[in-house]
Short mmCIF file of C-alpha atoms in Angstrom, two decimals:
data_model
loop_
_atom_site.label_atom_id
_atom_site.label_comp_id
_atom_site.label_asym_id
_atom_site.label_seq_id
_atom_site.Cartn_x
_atom_site.Cartn_y
_atom_site.Cartn_z
CA UNK A 279 0.00 0.00 0.00
CA UNK A 280 1.27 3.51 -0.90
CA UNK A 281 0.90 6.25 1.74
CA UNK A 282 -1.04 9.39 0.74
CA UNK A 283 1.95 11.60 1.59
CA UNK A 284 3.99 9.84 -1.11
CA UNK A 285 1.29 10.53 -3.71
CA UNK A 286 1.04 14.20 -2.70
CA UNK A 287 4.79 14.81 -3.07
CA UNK A 288 5.24 12.93 -6.36
CA UNK A 289 5.50 15.02 -9.52
CA UNK A 290 2.82 14.05 -12.03
CA UNK A 291 3.16 15.15 -15.63
CA UNK A 292 -0.03 15.38 -17.66
CA UNK A 293 0.38 14.55 -21.33
CA UNK A 294 -2.13 15.93 -23.80
CA UNK A 295 -3.14 14.41 -27.12
CA UNK A 296 -5.97 16.89 -27.78
CA UNK A 297 -7.53 14.85 -30.57
CA UNK A 298 -4.48 14.87 -32.83
CA UNK A 299 -2.05 12.22 -33.79
CA UNK A 300 0.92 12.60 -31.52
CA UNK A 301 1.42 14.44 -28.24
CA UNK A 302 1.53 18.13 -27.39
CA UNK A 303 4.44 19.35 -25.33
CA UNK A 304 6.10 22.68 -24.55
CA UNK A 305 9.31 24.15 -23.19
CA UNK A 306 9.58 27.54 -21.48
CA UNK A 307 12.46 30.02 -21.52
CA UNK A 308 13.04 33.25 -19.58
CA UNK A 309 14.36 35.95 -21.90
CA UNK A 310 15.17 39.53 -20.86
CA UNK A 311 13.00 42.54 -21.66
CA UNK A 312 15.71 44.06 -23.87
CA UNK A 313 15.17 41.38 -26.54
CA UNK A 314 12.54 42.30 -29.17
CA UNK A 315 9.71 39.82 -29.85
CA UNK A 316 10.77 39.43 -33.51
CA UNK A 317 14.24 38.33 -32.38
CA UNK A 318 12.72 35.76 -30.02
CA UNK A 319 10.45 34.41 -32.77
CA UNK A 320 13.37 34.16 -35.22
CA UNK A 321 15.41 32.48 -32.50
CA UNK A 322 12.72 29.84 -31.91
CA UNK A 323 12.37 29.23 -35.67
CA UNK A 324 16.09 28.52 -35.90
CA UNK A 325 16.03 26.41 -32.71
CA UNK A 326 13.26 24.28 -34.26
CA UNK A 327 15.18 23.90 -37.52
CA UNK A 328 18.38 22.77 -35.78
CA UNK A 329 16.55 20.46 -33.34
CA UNK A 330 14.66 18.79 -36.20
CA UNK A 331 17.90 18.18 -38.11
CA UNK A 332 19.32 16.31 -35.11
CA UNK A 333 16.23 14.41 -33.95
CA UNK A 334 14.04 12.05 -35.96
CA UNK A 335 11.30 12.42 -33.34
CA UNK A 336 10.60 16.04 -34.36
CA UNK A 337 8.80 16.87 -37.59
CA UNK A 338 10.08 20.03 -39.29
CA UNK A 339 6.82 20.43 -41.26
CA UNK A 340 4.74 20.68 -38.08
CA UNK A 341 5.84 24.15 -37.03
CA UNK A 342 5.77 24.94 -33.31
CA UNK A 343 3.75 27.80 -31.85
CA UNK A 344 5.50 30.48 -29.86
CA UNK A 345 3.69 32.37 -27.13
CA UNK A 346 4.45 34.91 -24.45
CA UNK A 347 3.29 33.27 -21.22
CA UNK A 348 4.11 35.70 -18.42
CA UNK A 349 5.91 38.92 -17.65
CA UNK A 350 8.06 38.72 -14.57
CA UNK A 351 10.23 41.12 -12.61
CA UNK A 352 13.41 40.16 -14.45
CA UNK A 353 12.35 38.45 -17.69
CA UNK A 354 9.54 37.46 -20.01
CA UNK A 355 8.60 33.79 -20.02
CA UNK A 356 8.28 32.49 -23.59
CA UNK A 357 6.84 29.09 -24.48
CA UNK A 358 7.43 26.97 -27.56
CA UNK A 359 4.58 24.47 -28.19
CA UNK A 360 5.29 21.52 -30.44
CA UNK A 361 3.77 18.19 -31.47
CA UNK A 362 5.59 14.94 -30.86
CA UNK A 363 4.70 11.77 -32.80
CA UNK A 364 6.23 9.22 -30.43
CA UNK A 365 5.79 9.73 -26.69
CA UNK A 366 8.83 7.54 -26.03
CA UNK A 367 10.99 10.24 -27.64
CA UNK A 368 9.84 12.97 -25.22
CA UNK A 369 13.12 13.29 -23.28
CA UNK A 370 15.20 13.14 -26.44
CA UNK A 371 13.08 15.83 -28.13
CA UNK A 372 13.30 18.13 -25.10
CA UNK A 373 17.06 17.63 -24.95
CA UNK A 374 17.49 18.47 -28.65
CA UNK A 375 15.37 21.62 -28.38
CA UNK A 376 17.10 22.80 -25.19
CA UNK A 377 20.54 22.06 -26.65
CA UNK A 378 19.75 23.95 -29.86
CA UNK A 379 18.46 26.90 -27.81
CA UNK A 380 21.60 26.91 -25.68
CA UNK A 381 23.92 26.69 -28.70
CA UNK A 382 22.13 29.46 -30.64
CA UNK A 383 21.65 32.05 -27.89
CA UNK A 384 24.86 33.97 -28.65
CA UNK A 385 24.15 34.01 -32.39
CA UNK A 386 20.89 35.86 -31.70
CA UNK A 387 22.36 38.13 -29.02
CA UNK A 388 20.20 36.90 -26.18
CA UNK A 389 20.72 34.89 -23.03
CA UNK A 390 18.60 32.13 -21.54
CA UNK A 391 19.89 32.91 -18.05
CA UNK A 392 17.66 35.10 -15.90
CA UNK A 393 18.92 38.62 -16.59
CA UNK A 394 20.64 40.54 -13.80
CA UNK A 395 18.70 43.72 -13.09
CA UNK A 396 20.81 45.06 -10.26
CA UNK A 397 24.43 45.92 -9.48
CA UNK A 398 26.46 44.69 -6.57
CA UNK A 399 28.23 47.19 -4.34
CA UNK A 400 31.66 46.01 -5.56
CA UNK A 401 30.66 46.75 -9.18
CA UNK A 402 29.63 50.29 -8.22
CA UNK A 403 32.92 50.88 -6.36
CA UNK A 404 34.96 49.44 -9.25
CA UNK A 405 33.20 51.77 -11.71
CA UNK A 406 33.81 54.77 -9.44
CA UNK A 407 37.50 53.90 -9.10
CA UNK A 408 37.83 53.65 -12.89
CA UNK A 409 36.37 57.13 -13.29
CA UNK A 410 38.25 58.79 -10.43
CA UNK A 411 41.49 57.24 -9.23
CA UNK A 412 41.75 59.88 -6.48
CA UNK A 413 39.35 57.68 -4.49
CA UNK A 414 42.35 55.50 -3.73
CA UNK A 415 44.36 58.38 -2.20
CA UNK A 416 44.96 58.40 1.56
CA UNK A 417 43.07 61.69 1.90
CA UNK A 418 39.73 59.96 1.23
CA UNK A 419 40.07 57.30 3.92
#
């Protein structure tokens, strides 16, 4: 017998067929506000192209849908929806898409890391020292 606490703490993933052949899946990425939507859409088009070249489980002709899911404090959450023919290739497909996104981020001038929207105190001091080296004189201590 399985205790209820085990069932409550177990991650359950719901897979959706939605009346089509294949399975619907999505991957989300946080991309900074400085990146225009057109750049993000072009980025996802190229990610899909590269991922399809490297994975037989993804069909290039079934284009994914890109959507803006949420606006956060530091980034916009974008989602790429795609259809997968064989559910047993789910992990492989996700890996190929994530790997393509990681490899292409510099080419498109964006970063998949959550953008830094603040400065540390040491960065501020370093910038001040660069501008005015007299800060290092003994008279300012």
